[in-house]
GROMACS .gro file of C-alpha atoms in nm:
model
   91
    1MET     CA    1  -1.822  -1.711   0.942
    2THR     CA    2  -1.789  -1.684   0.556
    3PHE     CA    3  -1.506  -1.492   0.583
    4ARG     CA    4  -1.270  -1.747   0.708
    5ARG     CA    5  -1.468  -1.979   0.493
    6ASP     CA    6  -1.369  -1.670   0.220
    7LEU     CA    7  -1.002  -1.697   0.305
    8VAL     CA    8  -0.957  -2.063   0.304
    9LYS     CA    9  -1.067  -2.008  -0.059
   10ILE     CA   10  -0.871  -1.679  -0.137
   11LEU     CA   11  -0.572  -1.979  -0.027
   12SER     CA   12  -0.689  -2.255  -0.248
   13THR     CA   13  -0.655  -2.068  -0.571
   14GLN     CA   14  -0.316  -1.937  -0.503
   15PRO     CA   15  -0.087  -1.871  -0.234
   16ARG     CA   16  -0.101  -1.543  -0.077
   17SER     CA   17   0.116  -1.360   0.251
   18VAL     CA   18  -0.075  -1.230   0.535
   19SER     CA   19   0.004  -0.835   0.388
   20SER     CA   20  -0.139  -0.902   0.042
   21ILE     CA   21  -0.474  -1.071   0.157
   22ALA     CA   22  -0.545  -0.745   0.414
   23ARG     CA   23  -0.466  -0.531   0.140
   24GLU     CA   24  -0.687  -0.699  -0.100
   25LEU     CA   25  -0.966  -0.687   0.192
   26GLY     CA   26  -0.875  -0.356   0.332
   27LEU     CA   27  -0.852  -0.482   0.637
   28ASN     CA   28  -0.558  -0.478   0.922
   29ARG     CA   29  -0.290  -0.748   0.860
   30ARG     CA   30  -0.342  -0.802   1.247
   31ASP     CA   31  -0.681  -0.888   1.242
   32VAL     CA   32  -0.623  -1.103   0.882
   33GLU     CA   33  -0.408  -1.285   1.080
   34ASP     CA   34  -0.589  -1.388   1.340
   35ASP     CA   35  -0.886  -1.507   1.136
   36LEU     CA   36  -0.621  -1.670   0.907
   37ARG     CA   37  -0.469  -1.858   1.212
   38HIS     CA   38  -0.864  -2.001   1.277
   39ALA     CA   39  -0.953  -2.083   0.882
   40ILE     CA   40  -0.658  -2.294   0.857
   41ARG     CA   41  -0.772  -2.497   1.132
   42SER     CA   42  -1.078  -2.512   0.993
   43ALA     CA   43  -0.984  -2.622   0.616
   44ALA     CA   44  -0.743  -2.918   0.868
   45ALA     CA   45  -1.030  -3.008   1.061
   46ALA     CA   46  -1.223  -3.083   0.687
   47GLY     CA   47  -0.913  -3.249   0.544
   48HIS     CA   48  -0.722  -3.023   0.374
   49THR     CA   49  -0.347  -2.957   0.343
   50LEU     CA   50  -0.136  -2.634   0.467
   51VAL     CA   51   0.140  -2.558   0.263
   52VAL     CA   52   0.366  -2.271   0.376
   53GLU     CA   53   0.637  -2.164   0.209
   54PRO     CA   54   0.819  -1.996   0.532
   55ALA     CA   55   0.984  -1.662   0.526
   56ARG     CA   56   1.295  -1.595   0.398
   57CYS     CA   57   1.607  -1.352   0.435
   58LYS     CA   58   1.703  -1.200   0.094
   59GLN     CA   59   2.066  -1.123   0.229
   60CYS     CA   60   2.168  -1.407   0.355
   61GLY     CA   61   1.909  -1.677   0.296
   62PHE     CA   62   1.819  -1.811   0.644
   63LEU     CA   63   1.457  -1.975   0.655
   64PHE     CA   64   1.244  -1.915   0.941
   65ALA     CA   65   0.996  -2.185   1.097
   66GLU     CA   66   0.698  -2.239   0.912
   67ASP     CA   67   0.448  -2.194   1.219
   68ARG     CA   68   0.511  -1.823   1.129
   69LEU     CA   69   0.297  -1.684   0.935
   70ALA     CA   70   0.341  -1.283   1.013
   71LYS     CA   71   0.672  -1.112   0.878
   72PRO     CA   72   0.935  -1.154   1.133
   73GLY     CA   73   1.144  -0.757   1.153
   74LYS     CA   74   1.504  -0.930   1.163
   75CYS     CA   75   1.691  -1.204   1.102
   76PRO     CA   76   1.874  -1.439   1.353
   77GLU     CA   77   2.154  -1.459   1.163
   78CYS     CA   78   2.297  -1.140   0.972
   79LYS     CA   79   2.020  -0.876   1.113
   80GLY     CA   80   1.910  -0.806   0.786
   81SER     CA   81   1.574  -0.665   0.780
   82ARG     CA   82   1.490  -0.744   0.409
   83ILE     CA   83   1.255  -1.073   0.440
   84PHE     CA   84   1.055  -1.225   0.199
   85GLU     CA   85   0.739  -1.297   0.415
   86PRO     CA   86   0.597  -1.647   0.383
   87GLN     CA   87   0.319  -1.770   0.160
   88ILE     CA   88   0.077  -1.970   0.236
   89ARG     CA   89  -0.146  -2.222   0.036
   90ILE     CA   90  -0.403  -2.472   0.155
   91GLU     CA   91  -0.494  -2.744  -0.113
   0.00000   0.00000   0.00000
């Protein structure tokens, strides 16, 4: 699918969040998330490296797991909802 190859190209230029990719392409965030997971697997099989800057709470600085690509709803530490989205890049 060429859309997934385009995702790899987009993520190779600069780090992006799932929401920013969805806005840029005019798609639903959940649809982009599904295609992104597949594109990441394809990129890894082709020898590329995935770099994820994990989601982080703006209030207390809590770092979420790197495998989480979508923005979490709440921080488990301070229960705040102001969270930086994870940034994804393929090298």
